[in-house]
Amino acid sequence: MRLIGMLDSPYVRRVAISLTAVGIPFEHEPLSVFRTYKEFEAINPVVKAPTLVLDDGTVLMESSLILEYIERLAPQERRLTPSETADFARAQRIVGLALTACEKSVQIVYEHHLRPSEKLHEPWLDRVKGQLLAAYGLLEKEIGTGETWLFGDRPLQADISVGVAWYFTQDMCSGVVDPAAYPALAQFSRRAEALDAFRAMPHEG
Ligand SMILES: N[C@@H](CCC(=O)N[C@@H](CS)C(=O)NCC(=O)O)C(=O)O
C-alpha cells in the first residue's frame, strides 16, 4: 500500500506512525497538497492528505477511517485500540481531543499562511486559539503525569495521536501553547518522540 502526504501533516504522521507501530509495510510518497497539487490530484481528485492507496487500487482518505482499516489488518497483539469498552470510550475521547487540537492548529497555520495579512480575522483566530487551549487543558488532565502510556505498557492510538498533535502545535504554531503550562504533555511528548515508530516517521516542519 502507498501512503500519500507529507509528515508535516499531523493526520499523515499519525497514520504513518500507526502503520509502523503495527508492522504493516507501506511506501510513503511525501506529496504536498499545496506544492504538488496536480500530482496529488492525479492520485486522489479531492486532494486530501492522508490518502492511502491499497494494493487493489482502492483509495482511502480521512485519517481515522484509514486507521479503522489498518486496525483490521493488525495482528491482535499489536492493535492500537483497547479491547475493553470503557477503555475504548476513554481512548476515543482522547483521540477526539487530540484531533481537535490538530484541526485548530491547522486553522491557525492556514489563517497565517494562506490568507492575505490584510484579510486576517482576529476574532476568528482568538476563538480558534481558545478552542486549542481548551483541548490541551483537557488532555493535560487526561494523561496524568505524562510518565506512563494511557492504556498499559505500550502506546496505543490515543498515545500516538496526543504525541503527534502536541509536536505539530509546538512546531507550527510557535508561542500559542506554552509548554510550561502543560508539563505532563511536554513530558509525554518527549517520551513519544523517542519511540522507534515516531523517530522513523519524523515531523518535517
Ligand atoms: N479530518 C481529516 C483532515 C485531513 C486534512 O485536513 N489534511 C490537510 C493536510 S494537514 C489537507 O489535506 N489539506 C488540504 C485541503 O483540505 O484542501 C483527517 O483526519 O484526515
PDB file of N, CA, C and O in Angstrom, residues 51-87:
ATOM      1  N   THR A  51      -3.840  10.219   2.100  1.00  0.00           N
ATOM      2  CA  THR A  51      -4.536   9.303   1.190  1.00  0.00           C
ATOM      3  C   THR A  51      -3.798   7.970   1.270  1.00  0.00           C
ATOM      4  O   THR A  51      -2.560   7.957   1.269  1.00  0.00           O
ATOM      5  N   LEU A  52      -4.545   6.891   1.397  1.00  0.00           N
ATOM      6  CA  LEU A  52      -3.930   5.558   1.407  1.00  0.00           C
ATOM      7  C   LEU A  52      -4.445   4.801   0.192  1.00  0.00           C
ATOM      8  O   LEU A  52      -5.653   4.641   0.018  1.00  0.00           O
ATOM      9  N   VAL A  53      -3.499   4.394  -0.662  1.00  0.00           N
ATOM     10  CA  VAL A  53      -3.866   3.619  -1.852  1.00  0.00           C
ATOM     11  C   VAL A  53      -3.581   2.149  -1.556  1.00  0.00           C
ATOM     12  O   VAL A  53      -2.433   1.770  -1.299  1.00  0.00           O
ATOM     13  N   LEU A  54      -4.637   1.354  -1.557  1.00  0.00           N
ATOM     14  CA  LEU A  54      -4.477  -0.074  -1.255  1.00  0.00           C
ATOM     15  C   LEU A  54      -3.922  -0.822  -2.467  1.00  0.00           C
ATOM     16  O   LEU A  54      -3.948  -0.295  -3.594  1.00  0.00           O
ATOM     17  N   ASP A  55      -3.459  -2.028  -2.239  1.00  0.00           N
ATOM     18  CA  ASP A  55      -2.837  -2.800  -3.325  1.00  0.00           C
ATOM     19  C   ASP A  55      -3.814  -3.086  -4.461  1.00  0.00           C
ATOM     20  O   ASP A  55      -3.408  -3.248  -5.607  1.00  0.00           O
ATOM     21  N   ASP A  56      -5.129  -3.118  -4.156  1.00  0.00           N
ATOM     22  CA  ASP A  56      -6.113  -3.351  -5.229  1.00  0.00           C
ATOM     23  C   ASP A  56      -6.565  -2.039  -5.885  1.00  0.00           C
ATOM     24  O   ASP A  56      -7.491  -2.034  -6.695  1.00  0.00           O
ATOM     25  N   GLY A  57      -5.925  -0.920  -5.497  1.00  0.00           N
ATOM     26  CA  GLY A  57      -6.236   0.370  -6.118  1.00  0.00           C
ATOM     27  C   GLY A  57      -7.266   1.205  -5.369  1.00  0.00           C
ATOM     28  O   GLY A  57      -7.489   2.367  -5.714  1.00  0.00           O
ATOM     29  N   THR A  58      -7.890   0.635  -4.348  1.00  0.00           N
ATOM     30  CA  THR A  58      -8.871   1.412  -3.571  1.00  0.00           C
ATOM     31  C   THR A  58      -8.164   2.593  -2.911  1.00  0.00           C
ATOM     32  O   THR A  58      -7.091   2.446  -2.319  1.00  0.00           O
ATOM     33  N   VAL A  59      -8.793   3.764  -3.014  1.00  0.00           N
ATOM     34  CA  VAL A  59      -8.190   4.989  -2.463  1.00  0.00           C
ATOM     35  C   VAL A  59      -8.972   5.406  -1.219  1.00  0.00           C
ATOM     36  O   VAL A  59     -10.149   5.770  -1.306  1.00  0.00           O
ATOM     37  N   LEU A  60      -8.294   5.342  -0.070  1.00  0.00           N
ATOM     38  CA  LEU A  60      -8.920   5.749   1.194  1.00  0.00           C
ATOM     39  C   LEU A  60      -8.431   7.134   1.585  1.00  0.00           C
ATOM     40  O   LEU A  60      -7.327   7.542   1.222  1.00  0.00           O
ATOM     41  N   MET A  61      -9.240   7.843   2.363  1.00  0.00           N
ATOM     42  CA  MET A  61      -8.830   9.129   2.943  1.00  0.00           C
ATOM     43  C   MET A  61      -9.498   9.290   4.293  1.00  0.00           C
ATOM     44  O   MET A  61     -10.314   8.447   4.670  1.00  0.00           O
ATOM     45  N   GLU A  62      -9.171  10.383   4.995  1.00  0.00           N
ATOM     46  CA  GLU A  62      -9.608  10.634   6.382  1.00  0.00           C
ATOM     47  C   GLU A  62      -8.827   9.708   7.322  1.00  0.00           C
ATOM     48  O   GLU A  62      -9.037   8.488   7.340  1.00  0.00           O
ATOM     49  N   SER A  63      -7.944  10.322   8.118  1.00  0.00           N
ATOM     50  CA  SER A  63      -7.022   9.508   8.909  1.00  0.00           C
ATOM     51  C   SER A  63      -7.735   8.508   9.809  1.00  0.00           C
ATOM     52  O   SER A  63      -7.307   7.355   9.932  1.00  0.00           O
ATOM     53  N   SER A  64      -8.843   8.901  10.435  1.00  0.00           N
ATOM     54  CA  SER A  64      -9.495   7.978  11.366  1.00  0.00           C
ATOM     55  C   SER A  64     -10.109   6.789  10.636  1.00  0.00           C
ATOM     56  O   SER A  64     -10.123   5.664  11.160  1.00  0.00           O
ATOM     57  N   LEU A  65     -10.604   7.017   9.424  1.00  0.00           N
ATOM     58  CA  LEU A  65     -11.166   5.913   8.641  1.00  0.00           C
ATOM     59  C   LEU A  65     -10.045   4.990   8.170  1.00  0.00           C
ATOM     60  O   LEU A  65     -10.190   3.759   8.185  1.00  0.00           O
ATOM     61  N   ILE A  66      -8.937   5.590   7.778  1.00  0.00           N
ATOM     62  CA  ILE A  66      -7.775   4.780   7.382  1.00  0.00           C
ATOM     63  C   ILE A  66      -7.309   3.934   8.572  1.00  0.00           C
ATOM     64  O   ILE A  66      -7.015   2.739   8.435  1.00  0.00           O
ATOM     65  N   LEU A  67      -7.279   4.548   9.746  1.00  0.00           N
ATOM     66  CA  LEU A  67      -6.815   3.809  10.934  1.00  0.00           C
ATOM     67  C   LEU A  67      -7.772   2.686  11.315  1.00  0.00           C
ATOM     68  O   LEU A  67      -7.339   1.646  11.810  1.00  0.00           O
ATOM     69  N   GLU A  68      -9.051   2.881  11.059  1.00  0.00           N
ATOM     70  CA  GLU A  68     -10.007   1.777  11.292  1.00  0.00           C
ATOM     71  C   GLU A  68      -9.666   0.597  10.395  1.00  0.00           C
ATOM     72  O   GLU A  68      -9.742  -0.562  10.800  1.00  0.00           O
ATOM     73  N   TYR A  69      -9.319   0.899   9.149  1.00  0.00           N
ATOM     74  CA  TYR A  69      -8.956  -0.162   8.202  1.00  0.00           C
ATOM     75  C   TYR A  69      -7.666  -0.864   8.663  1.00  0.00           C
ATOM     76  O   TYR A  69      -7.591  -2.096   8.692  1.00  0.00           O
ATOM     77  N   ILE A  70      -6.689  -0.054   9.060  1.00  0.00           N
ATOM     78  CA  ILE A  70      -5.406  -0.616   9.499  1.00  0.00           C
ATOM     79  C   ILE A  70      -5.611  -1.534  10.711  1.00  0.00           C
ATOM     80  O   ILE A  70      -4.989  -2.590  10.830  1.00  0.00           O
ATOM     81  N   GLU A  71      -6.513  -1.124  11.593  1.00  0.00           N
ATOM     82  CA  GLU A  71      -6.778  -1.918  12.797  1.00  0.00           C
ATOM     83  C   GLU A  71      -7.250  -3.323  12.420  1.00  0.00           C
ATOM     84  O   GLU A  71      -6.952  -4.296  13.100  1.00  0.00           O
ATOM     85  N   ARG A  72      -7.964  -3.436  11.319  1.00  0.00           N
ATOM     86  CA  ARG A  72      -8.452  -4.760  10.876  1.00  0.00           C
ATOM     87  C   ARG A  72      -7.318  -5.632  10.347  1.00  0.00           C
ATOM     88  O   ARG A  72      -7.432  -6.848  10.332  1.00  0.00           O
ATOM     89  N   LEU A  73      -6.257  -4.988   9.843  1.00  0.00           N
ATOM     90  CA  LEU A  73      -5.131  -5.755   9.297  1.00  0.00           C
ATOM     91  C   LEU A  73      -4.131  -6.143  10.382  1.00  0.00           C
ATOM     92  O   LEU A  73      -3.336  -7.056  10.193  1.00  0.00           O
ATOM     93  N   ALA A  74      -4.167  -5.408  11.497  1.00  0.00           N
ATOM     94  CA  ALA A  74      -3.123  -5.560  12.517  1.00  0.00           C
ATOM     95  C   ALA A  74      -3.279  -6.881  13.264  1.00  0.00           C
ATOM     96  O   ALA A  74      -4.398  -7.285  13.571  1.00  0.00           O
ATOM     97  N   PRO A  75      -2.152  -7.530  13.578  1.00  0.00           N
ATOM     98  CA  PRO A  75      -2.247  -8.702  14.442  1.00  0.00           C
ATOM     99  C   PRO A  75      -2.830  -8.288  15.801  1.00  0.00           C
ATOM    100  O   PRO A  75      -2.567  -7.171  16.262  1.00  0.00           O
ATOM    101  N   GLN A  76      -3.622  -9.174  16.393  1.00  0.00           N
ATOM    102  CA  GLN A  76      -4.337  -8.843  17.637  1.00  0.00           C
ATOM    103  C   GLN A  76      -3.432  -8.194  18.693  1.00  0.00           C
ATOM    104  O   GLN A  76      -3.796  -7.194  19.305  1.00  0.00           O
ATOM    105  N   GLU A  77      -2.249  -8.751  18.853  1.00  0.00           N
ATOM    106  CA  GLU A  77      -1.373  -8.279  19.941  1.00  0.00           C
ATOM    107  C   GLU A  77      -0.763  -6.909  19.641  1.00  0.00           C
ATOM    108  O   GLU A  77      -0.173  -6.297  20.530  1.00  0.00           O
ATOM    109  N   ARG A  78      -0.939  -6.428  18.401  1.00  0.00           N
ATOM    110  CA  ARG A  78      -0.370  -5.104  18.079  1.00  0.00           C
ATOM    111  C   ARG A  78      -1.450  -4.074  17.774  1.00  0.00           C
ATOM    112  O   ARG A  78      -1.141  -2.965  17.346  1.00  0.00           O
ATOM    113  N   ARG A  79      -2.714  -4.439  17.990  1.00  0.00           N
ATOM    114  CA  ARG A  79      -3.786  -3.488  17.697  1.00  0.00           C
ATOM    115  C   ARG A  79      -3.640  -2.239  18.563  1.00  0.00           C
ATOM    116  O   ARG A  79      -3.098  -2.298  19.665  1.00  0.00           O
ATOM    117  N   LEU A  80      -4.181  -1.149  18.049  1.00  0.00           N
ATOM    118  CA  LEU A  80      -3.928   0.152  18.685  1.00  0.00           C
ATOM    119  C   LEU A  80      -5.146   0.707  19.429  1.00  0.00           C
ATOM    120  O   LEU A  80      -5.138   1.865  19.836  1.00  0.00           O
ATOM    121  N   THR A  81      -6.204  -0.111  19.576  1.00  0.00           N
ATOM    122  CA  THR A  81      -7.351   0.335  20.377  1.00  0.00           C
ATOM    123  C   THR A  81      -7.546  -0.644  21.530  1.00  0.00           C
ATOM    124  O   THR A  81      -7.352  -1.852  21.358  1.00  0.00           O
ATOM    125  N   PRO A  82      -7.936  -0.126  22.710  1.00  0.00           N
ATOM    126  CA  PRO A  82      -8.150  -1.026  23.844  1.00  0.00           C
ATOM    127  C   PRO A  82      -9.352  -1.929  23.603  1.00  0.00           C
ATOM    128  O   PRO A  82     -10.327  -1.502  22.973  1.00  0.00           O
ATOM    129  N   SER A  83      -9.292  -3.137  24.121  1.00  0.00           N
ATOM    130  CA  SER A  83     -10.400  -4.072  23.858  1.00  0.00           C
ATOM    131  C   SER A  83     -11.589  -3.849  24.794  1.00  0.00           C
ATOM    132  O   SER A  83     -12.730  -4.079  24.407  1.00  0.00           O
ATOM    133  N   GLU A  84     -11.343  -3.380  26.028  1.00  0.00           N
ATOM    134  CA  GLU A  84     -12.454  -3.131  26.964  1.00  0.00           C
ATOM    135  C   GLU A  84     -13.260  -1.917  26.498  1.00  0.00           C
ATOM    136  O   GLU A  84     -12.685  -0.882  26.148  1.00  0.00           O
ATOM    137  N   THR A  85     -14.595  -2.039  26.564  1.00  0.00           N
ATOM    138  CA  THR A  85     -15.454  -0.965  26.029  1.00  0.00           C
ATOM    139  C   THR A  85     -15.251   0.365  26.765  1.00  0.00           C
ATOM    140  O   THR A  85     -15.196   1.429  26.134  1.00  0.00           O
ATOM    141  N   ALA A  86     -15.124   0.306  28.094  1.00  0.00           N
ATOM    142  CA  ALA A  86     -14.949   1.562  28.847  1.00  0.00           C
ATOM    143  C   ALA A  86     -13.618   2.223  28.484  1.00  0.00           C
ATOM    144  O   ALA A  86     -13.540   3.458  28.303  1.00  0.00           O
ATOM    145  N   ASP A  87     -12.579   1.412  28.330  1.00  0.00           N
ATOM    146  CA  ASP A  87     -11.276   1.958  27.914  1.00  0.00           C
ATOM    147  C   ASP A  87     -11.367   2.523  26.497  1.00  0.00           C
ATOM    148  O   ASP A  87     -10.779   3.561  26.186  1.00  0.00           O
TER     149      ASP A  87
END
